[in-house]
Amino acid sequence: MKRNLTIVMLLLLALTTWAQGSAALDQLKGDPRKSYGTDYPYSFANRQLTKAPKGYKPFYISHYGRHGSRYYWNAMLYQELANLLTKAHERGQLTAAGEAFFGKFMAAREELQTGVSELSDLGWQQHQFIARTMYNNFPEVFKKGGNVLAIASLSGRCVLSMSSFCQELVQCNPAIEIREQSSRFTLDGVVPSDRQNPKKRQFPKATPRWEKNKDKFPTDESLRDIIVKRTFTSTDSLPGNLHHIGSNLINLYTSLPSIGHEGMMDGLVSDEEIAAQWEQSNLGSYSWVFEPQNEMIPILQDIIAKASAVLDGSSDHIADLRFGHDTCLGPLTVLMGINGADKDPEDPYEVKNCYQNWQTGKASNIQLVFYRSKKAPDDVLVKCLLNGQEAKLPVPTDCYPYYKWTDFKQYYTSKIAAVKTN
């Protein structure tokens, strides 16, 4: 009997894993742009949330959000493509589709090079939407007004994302008082790895187990070659190797929806072609978010400390907001094990079941919503939202998506204590 039960449990586990992987690929079919990964622009879709248990009401929110959509982060992309396309145009080495792309790119060149790394209009709108949605979802937190602290990295796009979010909250209710801060004093709570952080510490890095078996997952670079051939009749004497040129073209393509230039590369590549190689790119993303997860411990400590201060009455904040980068949000997702992101599978084909890189896209965010019982004020529950959707935590609970604050705090405090710092 025990043997049969074990077999049944293994079959159920296999079916669950298959269903998760299938669900990720099905999401790509429904929205191929999710294959852009960290370039995926935040969705303006409304999400359905589970009602709080009877007698509980939200009273405090702790938040970490990535900046919104922006121009490409590195000026070299635009400079290299401008140089490459100009030379190819002058030498007659562009296809008809390549010439059309060249004309559109050069028409936008000044805007692109001026806008490098800056927040776009879409990025501003994303944070307005997230703020208003937060207000509408949890009116009990904000209806009487109150004090909010918002901190951002020293990057202009993060400061403007914070400004957009906070302005929208105040428009919802002018009684909300928000202190906005972007300084070295608060870097430990938003970008602890910043070299300007005076409290910066060294944490051990982690290596995902799938990398030991990466030979089992065949890589396919053919799309880069295909895009290059669609753009150029020949690349002889042009600067850059084929792999680098192809990568630049893909990086430009996935960045275009964030800045309103979606049609610039028509005929050269499609969303479906990017989606066909998503699982490969997702593996790379998982490695770079997994490795620095421990460096995000100061953010998790900041979350716990500020929530604890609210609960013991030493803080009157109704919300604490943080605005940073994908290089923090992604590893924080792994550190907290949100939706199983910390599972660290050995099989590279299982990575998609625990982490999808579009969850770290533009304006992605984590919201921890705190609920208090009317009958017992010390009885506090926490719910985690990832990009507005209810998310699972590796904390024991009998009332998902809600977790007891005492269990939450104990679990993550123990996890932090187990990591040795230098």
GROMACS .gro file of C-alpha atoms in nm:
model
  422
    1MET     CA    1   0.000   0.000   0.000
    2LYS     CA    2   0.282   0.244   0.093
    3ARG     CA    3   0.454   0.172  -0.241
    4ASN     CA    4   0.133   0.245  -0.434
    5LEU     CA    5   0.082   0.567  -0.243
    6THR     CA    6   0.437   0.675  -0.326
    7ILE     CA    7   0.379   0.607  -0.695
    8VAL     CA    8   0.055   0.807  -0.688
    9MET     CA    9   0.231   1.099  -0.518
   10LEU     CA   10   0.512   1.094  -0.776
   11LEU     CA   11   0.261   1.090  -1.059
   12LEU     CA   12   0.074   1.384  -0.908
   13LEU     CA   13   0.402   1.576  -0.873
   14ALA     CA   14   0.491   1.505  -1.236
   15LEU     CA   15   0.148   1.618  -1.353
   16THR     CA   16   0.174   1.937  -1.146
   17THR     CA   17   0.517   2.017  -1.290
   18TRP     CA   18   0.393   1.951  -1.644
   19ALA     CA   19   0.089   2.173  -1.586
   20GLN     CA   20   0.305   2.460  -1.457
   21GLY     CA   21   0.536   2.441  -1.757
   22SER     CA   22   0.243   2.414  -1.992
   23ALA     CA   23   0.083   2.716  -1.824
   24ALA     CA   24   0.395   2.927  -1.884
   25LEU     CA   25   0.405   2.834  -2.253
   26ASP     CA   26   0.030   2.890  -2.284
   27GLN     CA   27   0.078   3.241  -2.146
   28LEU     CA   28   0.327   3.307  -2.424
   29LYS     CA   29   0.073   3.197  -2.683
   30GLY     CA   30  -0.179   3.440  -2.536
   31ASP     CA   31   0.071   3.726  -2.519
   32PRO     CA   32   0.393   3.661  -2.719
   33ARG     CA   33   0.542   3.989  -2.591
   34LYS     CA   34   0.593   3.822  -2.256
   35SER     CA   35   0.893   3.661  -2.428
   36TYR     CA   36   1.060   4.004  -2.408
   37GLY     CA   37   1.137   3.908  -2.049
   38THR     CA   38   1.265   4.203  -1.850
   39ASP     CA   39   1.173   4.427  -2.145
   40TYR     CA   40   0.805   4.328  -2.115
   41PRO     CA   41   0.595   4.642  -2.052
   42TYR     CA   42   0.362   4.623  -1.752
   43SER     CA   43   0.012   4.502  -1.834
   44PHE     CA   44  -0.279   4.736  -1.762
   45ALA     CA   45  -0.513   4.440  -1.709
   46ASN     CA   46  -0.730   4.426  -1.397
   47ARG     CA   47  -0.675   4.132  -1.162
   48GLN     CA   48  -0.932   3.956  -0.946
   49LEU     CA   49  -0.837   3.934  -0.579
   50THR     CA   50  -0.958   3.700  -0.306
   51LYS     CA   51  -1.170   3.862  -0.036
   52ALA     CA   52  -1.009   3.890   0.305
   53PRO     CA   53  -1.124   3.645   0.574
   54LYS     CA   54  -1.424   3.771   0.767
   55GLY     CA   55  -1.334   4.036   1.021
   56TYR     CA   56  -1.000   4.136   0.864
   57LYS     CA   57  -0.930   4.471   0.697
   58PRO     CA   58  -0.616   4.602   0.524
   59PHE     CA   59  -0.428   4.876   0.709
   60TYR     CA   60  -0.073   4.889   0.570
   61ILE     CA   61   0.114   4.814   0.244
   62SER     CA   62   0.484   4.748   0.187
   63HIS     CA   63   0.593   4.777  -0.177
   64TYR     CA   64   0.894   4.733  -0.404
   65GLY     CA   65   0.861   4.835  -0.768
   66ARG     CA   66   1.089   4.848  -1.069
   67HIS     CA   67   1.099   5.170  -1.268
   68GLY     CA   68   0.860   5.190  -1.561
   69SER     CA   69   0.926   5.157  -1.934
   70ARG     CA   70   1.231   5.344  -2.056
   71TYR     CA   71   1.459   5.397  -2.352
   72TYR     CA   72   1.739   5.143  -2.388
   73TRP     CA   73   1.977   5.162  -2.093
   74ASN     CA   74   2.302   5.173  -2.292
   75ALA     CA   75   2.389   5.443  -2.548
   76MET     CA   76   2.618   5.198  -2.729
   77LEU     CA   77   2.319   5.013  -2.875
   78TYR     CA   78   2.194   5.320  -3.063
   79GLN     CA   79   2.543   5.436  -3.159
   80GLU     CA   80   2.654   5.100  -3.293
   81LEU     CA   81   2.333   5.050  -3.493
   82ALA     CA   82   2.350   5.403  -3.637
   83ASN     CA   83   2.710   5.346  -3.750
   84LEU     CA   84   2.634   5.000  -3.886
   85LEU     CA   85   2.317   5.094  -4.075
   86THR     CA   86   2.469   5.411  -4.220
   87LYS     CA   87   2.767   5.221  -4.364
   88ALA     CA   88   2.545   4.945  -4.499
   89HIS     CA   89   2.314   5.205  -4.659
   90GLU     CA   90   2.606   5.387  -4.823
   91ARG     CA   91   2.746   5.060  -4.960
   92GLY     CA   92   2.411   4.926  -5.080
   93GLN     CA   93   2.420   4.632  -4.838
   94LEU     CA   94   2.068   4.669  -4.703
   95THR     CA   95   1.767   4.466  -4.811
   96ALA     CA   96   1.439   4.644  -4.892
   97ALA     CA   97   1.320   4.574  -4.536
   98GLY     CA   98   1.658   4.688  -4.406
   99GLU     CA   99   1.631   5.017  -4.596
  100ALA     CA  100   1.284   5.079  -4.454
  101PHE     CA  101   1.421   5.012  -4.105
  102PHE     CA  102   1.718   5.241  -4.170
  103GLY     CA  103   1.488   5.529  -4.264
  104LYS     CA  104   1.272   5.489  -3.954
  105PHE     CA  105   1.569   5.443  -3.724
  106MET     CA  106   1.754   5.750  -3.850
  107ALA     CA  107   1.436   5.960  -3.827
  108ALA     CA  108   1.416   5.867  -3.458
  109ARG     CA  109   1.791   5.866  -3.392
  110GLU     CA  110   1.811   6.199  -3.209
  111GLU     CA  111   1.519   6.105  -2.985
  112LEU     CA  112   1.671   5.764  -2.908
  113GLN     CA  113   2.017   5.891  -2.826
  114THR     CA  114   1.882   6.177  -2.617
  115GLY     CA  115   1.647   5.946  -2.430
  116VAL     CA  116   1.903   5.679  -2.334
  117SER     CA  117   1.794   5.520  -2.002
  118GLU     CA  118   1.523   5.784  -1.943
  119LEU     CA  119   1.169   5.700  -1.833
  120SER     CA  120   0.924   5.708  -2.124
  121ASP     CA  121   0.567   5.839  -2.123
  122LEU     CA  122   0.448   5.480  -2.099
  123GLY     CA  123   0.665   5.429  -1.792
  124TRP     CA  124   0.500   5.726  -1.623
  125GLN     CA  125   0.154   5.593  -1.709
  126GLN     CA  126   0.236   5.247  -1.575
  127HIS     CA  127   0.308   5.379  -1.227
  128GLN     CA  128  -0.001   5.598  -1.233
  129PHE     CA  129  -0.205   5.286  -1.309
  130ILE     CA  130  -0.038   5.078  -1.038
  131ALA     CA  131  -0.091   5.352  -0.776
  132ARG     CA  132  -0.457   5.403  -0.860
  133THR     CA  133  -0.516   5.028  -0.870
  134MET     CA  134  -0.356   4.994  -0.527
  135TYR     CA  135  -0.577   5.272  -0.395
  136ASN     CA  136  -0.893   5.119  -0.543
  137ASN     CA  137  -0.809   4.766  -0.428
  138PHE     CA  138  -0.735   4.866  -0.069
  139PRO     CA  139  -0.935   5.182   0.005
  140GLU     CA  140  -0.937   5.108   0.379
  141VAL     CA  141  -0.562   5.176   0.389
  142PHE     CA  142  -0.589   5.520   0.230
  143LYS     CA  143  -0.940   5.660   0.289
  144LYS     CA  144  -0.845   5.855   0.604
  145GLY     CA  145  -0.516   5.976   0.459
  146GLY     CA  146  -0.194   5.930   0.651
  147ASN     CA  147   0.183   5.924   0.615
  148VAL     CA  148   0.372   5.742   0.342
  149LEU     CA  149   0.748   5.712   0.291
  150ALA     CA  150   0.869   5.661  -0.066
  151ILE     CA  151   1.235   5.593  -0.145
  152ALA     CA  152   1.405   5.553  -0.481
  153SER     CA  153   1.745   5.469  -0.621
  154LEU     CA  154   1.963   5.757  -0.740
  155SER     CA  155   1.860   5.688  -1.102
  156GLY     CA  156   1.641   5.951  -1.266
  157ARG     CA  157   1.401   5.693  -1.411
  158CYS     CA  158   1.338   5.552  -1.063
  159VAL     CA  159   1.288   5.900  -0.914
  160LEU     CA  160   1.034   5.985  -1.186
  161SER     CA  161   0.858   5.649  -1.139
  162MET     CA  162   0.827   5.732  -0.770
  163SER     CA  163   0.698   6.079  -0.852
  164SER     CA  164   0.434   5.942  -1.090
  165PHE     CA  165   0.317   5.687  -0.835
  166CYS     CA  166   0.304   5.932  -0.545
  167GLN     CA  167   0.129   6.207  -0.742
  168GLU     CA  168  -0.141   5.962  -0.841
  169LEU     CA  169  -0.193   5.849  -0.482
  170VAL     CA  170  -0.233   6.209  -0.367
  171GLN     CA  171  -0.474   6.277  -0.651
  172CYS     CA  172  -0.681   5.984  -0.523
  173ASN     CA  173  -0.684   6.138  -0.175
  174PRO     CA  174  -0.518   6.474  -0.097
  175ALA     CA  175  -0.513   6.380   0.272
  176ILE     CA  176  -0.226   6.140   0.200
  177GLU     CA  177   0.109   6.291   0.304
  178ILE     CA  178   0.408   6.147   0.115
  179ARG     CA  179   0.776   6.202   0.188
  180GLU     CA  180   0.982   6.121  -0.122
  181GLN     CA  181   1.352   6.051  -0.082
  182SER     CA  182   1.631   5.953  -0.320
  183SER     CA  183   1.962   5.961  -0.138
  184ARG     CA  184   2.254   5.757  -0.010
  185PHE     CA  185   2.080   5.746   0.329
  186THR     CA  186   1.811   5.511   0.198
  187LEU     CA  187   2.001   5.302  -0.059
  188ASP     CA  188   2.019   5.000   0.172
  189GLY     CA  189   1.642   4.966   0.153
  190VAL     CA  190   1.610   5.001  -0.223
  191VAL     CA  191   1.944   4.926  -0.401
  192PRO     CA  192   2.175   4.778  -0.135
  193SER     CA  193   2.435   4.673  -0.395
  194ASP     CA  194   2.489   5.032  -0.513
  195ARG     CA  195   2.857   5.125  -0.473
  196GLN     CA  196   2.747   5.454  -0.313
  197ASN     CA  197   2.559   5.274  -0.036
  198PRO     CA  198   2.747   5.358   0.286
  199LYS     CA  199   2.608   5.041   0.449
  200LYS     CA  200   2.702   4.811   0.161
  201ARG     CA  201   2.795   4.460   0.273
  202GLN     CA  202   2.934   4.155   0.097
  203PHE     CA  203   2.701   3.858   0.064
  204PRO     CA  204   2.774   3.508  -0.069
  205LYS     CA  205   2.663   3.453  -0.425
  206ALA     CA  206   2.455   3.156  -0.532
  207THR     CA  207   2.482   2.942  -0.845
  208PRO     CA  208   2.167   2.780  -0.986
  209ARG     CA  209   2.193   2.404  -1.012
  210TRP     CA  210   2.063   2.393  -1.369
  211GLU     CA  211   2.394   2.536  -1.494
  212LYS     CA  212   2.563   2.203  -1.416
  213ASN     CA  213   2.329   2.045  -1.671
  214LYS     CA  214   2.323   2.325  -1.928
  215ASP     CA  215   2.459   2.088  -2.194
  216LYS     CA  216   2.124   1.908  -2.177
  217PHE     CA  217   1.950   2.220  -2.309
  218PRO     CA  218   2.054   2.290  -2.671
  219THR     CA  219   2.108   2.657  -2.752
  220ASP     CA  220   1.980   2.801  -3.076
  221GLU     CA  221   2.135   3.119  -3.216
  222SER     CA  222   1.963   3.087  -3.554
  223LEU     CA  223   1.721   3.377  -3.498
  224ARG     CA  224   2.011   3.623  -3.481
  225ASP     CA  225   2.139   3.496  -3.816
  226ILE     CA  226   1.790   3.511  -3.969
  227ILE     CA  227   1.737   3.873  -3.860
  228VAL     CA  228   2.078   3.975  -3.994
  229LYS     CA  229   2.003   3.814  -4.331
  230ARG     CA  230   1.665   3.990  -4.348
  231THR     CA  231   1.836   4.324  -4.282
  232PHE     CA  232   2.157   4.303  -4.488
  233THR     CA  233   2.232   4.162  -4.830
  234SER     CA  234   2.590   4.120  -4.706
  235THR     CA  235   2.782   4.203  -4.390
  236ASP     CA  236   3.126   4.205  -4.552
  237SER     CA  237   3.344   4.490  -4.419
  238LEU     CA  238   3.071   4.601  -4.177
  239PRO     CA  239   3.164   4.657  -3.811
  240GLY     CA  240   3.080   4.390  -3.553
  241ASN     CA  241   3.043   4.012  -3.567
  242LEU     CA  242   2.716   3.849  -3.671
  243HIS     CA  243   2.623   3.740  -3.320
  244HIS     CA  244   2.668   4.091  -3.179
  245ILE     CA  245   2.479   4.253  -3.466
  246GLY     CA  246   2.191   4.007  -3.422
  247SER     CA  247   2.182   4.065  -3.048
  248ASN     CA  248   2.169   4.442  -3.097
  249LEU     CA  249   1.878   4.409  -3.338
  250ILE     CA  250   1.684   4.184  -3.097
  251ASN     CA  251   1.753   4.416  -2.803
  252LEU     CA  252   1.630   4.714  -3.001
  253TYR     CA  253   1.318   4.527  -3.112
  254THR     CA  254   1.209   4.425  -2.762
  255SER     CA  255   1.264   4.780  -2.635
  256LEU     CA  256   1.049   4.952  -2.898
  257PRO     CA  257   0.701   4.905  -2.739
  258SER     CA  258   0.826   5.086  -2.428
  259ILE     CA  259   0.895   5.401  -2.630
  260GLY     CA  260   0.613   5.399  -2.887
  261HIS     CA  261   0.812   5.280  -3.193
  262GLU     CA  262   0.670   4.929  -3.239
  263GLY     CA  263   0.660   4.945  -3.622
  264MET     CA  264   1.023   5.042  -3.670
  265MET     CA  265   1.143   4.687  -3.746
  266ASP     CA  266   0.847   4.553  -3.944
  267GLY     CA  267   0.947   4.263  -4.168
  268LEU     CA  268   1.268   4.187  -3.979
  269VAL     CA  269   1.146   3.993  -3.675
  270SER     CA  270   0.816   3.902  -3.507
  271ASP     CA  271   0.694   3.851  -3.152
  272GLU     CA  272   0.625   3.486  -3.231
  273GLU     CA  273   0.987   3.430  -3.333
  274ILE     CA  274   1.109   3.587  -3.008
  275ALA     CA  275   0.861   3.370  -2.817
  276ALA     CA  276   0.993   3.054  -2.984
  277GLN     CA  277   1.329   3.111  -2.812
  278TRP     CA  278   1.189   3.233  -2.479
  279GLU     CA  279   1.276   2.926  -2.274
  280GLN     CA  280   1.641   2.969  -2.365
  281SER     CA  281   1.645   3.337  -2.269
  282ASN     CA  282   1.453   3.259  -1.950
  283LEU     CA  283   1.732   3.026  -1.839
  284GLY     CA  284   1.984   3.308  -1.872
  285SER     CA  285   1.755   3.541  -1.678
  286TYR     CA  286   1.714   3.289  -1.397
  287SER     CA  287   2.091   3.269  -1.355
  288TRP     CA  288   2.140   3.643  -1.317
  289VAL     CA  289   1.848   3.687  -1.075
  290PHE     CA  290   1.945   3.377  -0.874
  291GLU     CA  291   2.312   3.459  -0.818
  292PRO     CA  292   2.275   3.792  -0.627
  293GLN     CA  293   1.965   3.698  -0.425
  294ASN     CA  294   2.147   3.731  -0.091
  295GLU     CA  295   2.247   4.087  -0.178
  296MET     CA  296   1.879   4.176  -0.142
  297ILE     CA  297   1.869   4.078   0.226
  298PRO     CA  298   1.884   4.446   0.332
  299ILE     CA  299   1.562   4.513   0.136
  300LEU     CA  300   1.387   4.222   0.307
  301GLN     CA  301   1.519   4.344   0.642
  302ASP     CA  302   1.384   4.691   0.562
  303ILE     CA  303   1.045   4.542   0.479
  304ILE     CA  304   1.034   4.347   0.807
  305ALA     CA  305   1.165   4.637   1.019
  306LYS     CA  306   0.922   4.896   0.883
  307ALA     CA  307   0.624   4.662   0.909
  308SER     CA  308   0.723   4.573   1.265
  309ALA     CA  309   0.742   4.945   1.352
  310VAL     CA  310   0.390   4.998   1.221
  311LEU     CA  311   0.263   4.704   1.422
  312ASP     CA  312   0.427   4.809   1.748
  313GLY     CA  313   0.306   5.167   1.705
  314SER     CA  314   0.646   5.333   1.662
  315SER     CA  315   0.564   5.420   1.298
  316ASP     CA  316   0.247   5.586   1.169
  317HIS     CA  317   0.303   5.491   0.804
  318ILE     CA  318   0.012   5.357   0.605
  319ALA     CA  319   0.250   5.251   0.327
  320ASP     CA  320   0.621   5.220   0.256
  321LEU     CA  321   0.712   5.243  -0.112
  322ARG     CA  322   1.041   5.154  -0.281
  323PHE     CA  323   1.142   5.222  -0.643
  324GLY     CA  324   1.441   5.045  -0.790
  325HIS     CA  325   1.557   4.816  -1.067
  326ASP     CA  326   1.512   4.469  -1.215
  327THR     CA  327   1.857   4.383  -1.076
  328CYS     CA  328   1.698   4.410  -0.729
  329LEU     CA  329   1.337   4.304  -0.793
  330GLY     CA  330   1.433   3.979  -0.969
  331PRO     CA  331   1.677   3.859  -0.699
  332LEU     CA  332   1.433   3.972  -0.426
  333THR     CA  333   1.166   3.751  -0.588
  334VAL     CA  334   1.407   3.458  -0.567
  335LEU     CA  335   1.516   3.539  -0.210
  336MET     CA  336   1.153   3.546  -0.096
  337GLY     CA  337   1.063   3.238  -0.300
  338ILE     CA  338   0.764   3.409  -0.458
  339ASN     CA  339   0.569   3.158  -0.668
  340GLY     CA  340   0.850   2.906  -0.617
  341ALA     CA  341   1.127   3.122  -0.765
  342ASP     CA  342   1.372   2.976  -0.510
  343LYS     CA  343   1.317   2.611  -0.608
  344ASP     CA  344   1.649   2.590  -0.798
  345PRO     CA  345   1.578   2.287  -1.018
  346GLU     CA  346   1.862   2.078  -1.158
  347ASP     CA  347   1.677   2.015  -1.484
  348PRO     CA  348   1.700   2.324  -1.710
  349TYR     CA  349   1.363   2.235  -1.862
  350GLU     CA  350   1.198   2.283  -1.519
  351VAL     CA  351   1.322   2.640  -1.469
  352LYS     CA  352   1.021   2.781  -1.653
  353ASN     CA  353   0.798   2.621  -1.388
  354CYS     CA  354   0.937   2.834  -1.104
  355TYR     CA  355   1.047   3.157  -1.274
  356GLN     CA  356   0.932   3.351  -1.580
  357ASN     CA  357   1.144   3.655  -1.667
  358TRP     CA  358   0.846   3.865  -1.771
  359GLN     CA  359   0.760   3.882  -1.400
  360THR     CA  360   1.062   4.115  -1.371
  361GLY     CA  361   0.950   4.337  -1.661
  362LYS     CA  362   0.903   4.713  -1.673
  363ALA     CA  363   0.721   4.852  -1.367
  364SER     CA  364   0.698   4.504  -1.214
  365ASN     CA  365   0.630   4.516  -0.843
  366ILE     CA  366   0.582   4.327  -0.519
  367GLN     CA  367   0.310   4.442  -0.278
  368LEU     CA  368   0.273   4.304   0.073
  369VAL     CA  369  -0.071   4.393   0.206
  370PHE     CA  370  -0.128   4.372   0.583
  371TYR     CA  371  -0.469   4.290   0.735
  372ARG     CA  372  -0.574   4.326   1.099
  373SER     CA  373  -0.851   4.141   1.279
  374LYS     CA  374  -1.124   4.356   1.432
  375LYS     CA  375  -1.161   4.118   1.724
  376ALA     CA  376  -0.788   4.073   1.797
  377PRO     CA  377  -0.567   4.365   1.680
  378ASP     CA  378  -0.252   4.154   1.726
  379ASP     CA  379  -0.387   3.899   1.479
  380VAL     CA  380  -0.232   4.019   1.152
  381LEU     CA  381  -0.234   3.855   0.808
  382VAL     CA  382  -0.018   3.933   0.504
  383LYS     CA  383  -0.096   3.883   0.137
  384CYS     CA  384   0.167   3.902  -0.139
  385LEU     CA  385   0.089   4.042  -0.483
  386LEU     CA  386   0.333   4.004  -0.772
  387ASN     CA  387   0.242   4.245  -1.050
  388GLY     CA  388  -0.106   4.278  -0.903
  389GLN     CA  389  -0.173   3.905  -0.888
  390GLU     CA  390  -0.192   3.698  -0.571
  391ALA     CA  391   0.131   3.508  -0.524
  392LYS     CA  392   0.246   3.209  -0.320
  393LEU     CA  393   0.513   3.228  -0.051
  394PRO     CA  394   0.711   2.937   0.098
  395VAL     CA  395   0.550   3.015   0.435
  396PRO     CA  396   0.307   2.762   0.591
  397THR     CA  397  -0.056   2.873   0.578
  398ASP     CA  398  -0.403   2.729   0.598
  399CYS     CA  399  -0.572   3.031   0.439
  400TYR     CA  400  -0.387   3.106   0.113
  401PRO     CA  401  -0.339   3.372  -0.024
  402TYR     CA  402  -0.315   3.501   0.333
  403TYR     CA  403  -0.028   3.427   0.573
  404LYS     CA  404   0.003   3.498   0.944
  405TRP     CA  405   0.246   3.786   1.001
  406THR     CA  406   0.412   3.595   1.285
  407ASP     CA  407   0.482   3.302   1.049
  408PHE     CA  408   0.599   3.537   0.773
  409LYS     CA  409   0.838   3.719   1.006
  410GLN     CA  410   0.974   3.402   1.163
  411TYR     CA  411   1.033   3.231   0.829
  412TYR     CA  412   1.223   3.517   0.666
  413THR     CA  413   1.411   3.617   0.981
  414SER     CA  414   1.541   3.260   1.004
  415LYS     CA  415   1.627   3.257   0.635
  416ILE     CA  416   1.826   3.580   0.670
  417ALA     CA  417   2.006   3.452   0.981
  418ALA     CA  418   2.122   3.143   0.791
  419VAL     CA  419   2.318   3.357   0.541
  420LYS     CA  420   2.669   3.450   0.652
  421THR     CA  421   2.789   3.799   0.556
  422ASN     CA  422   3.139   3.944   0.538
   0.00000   0.00000   0.00000
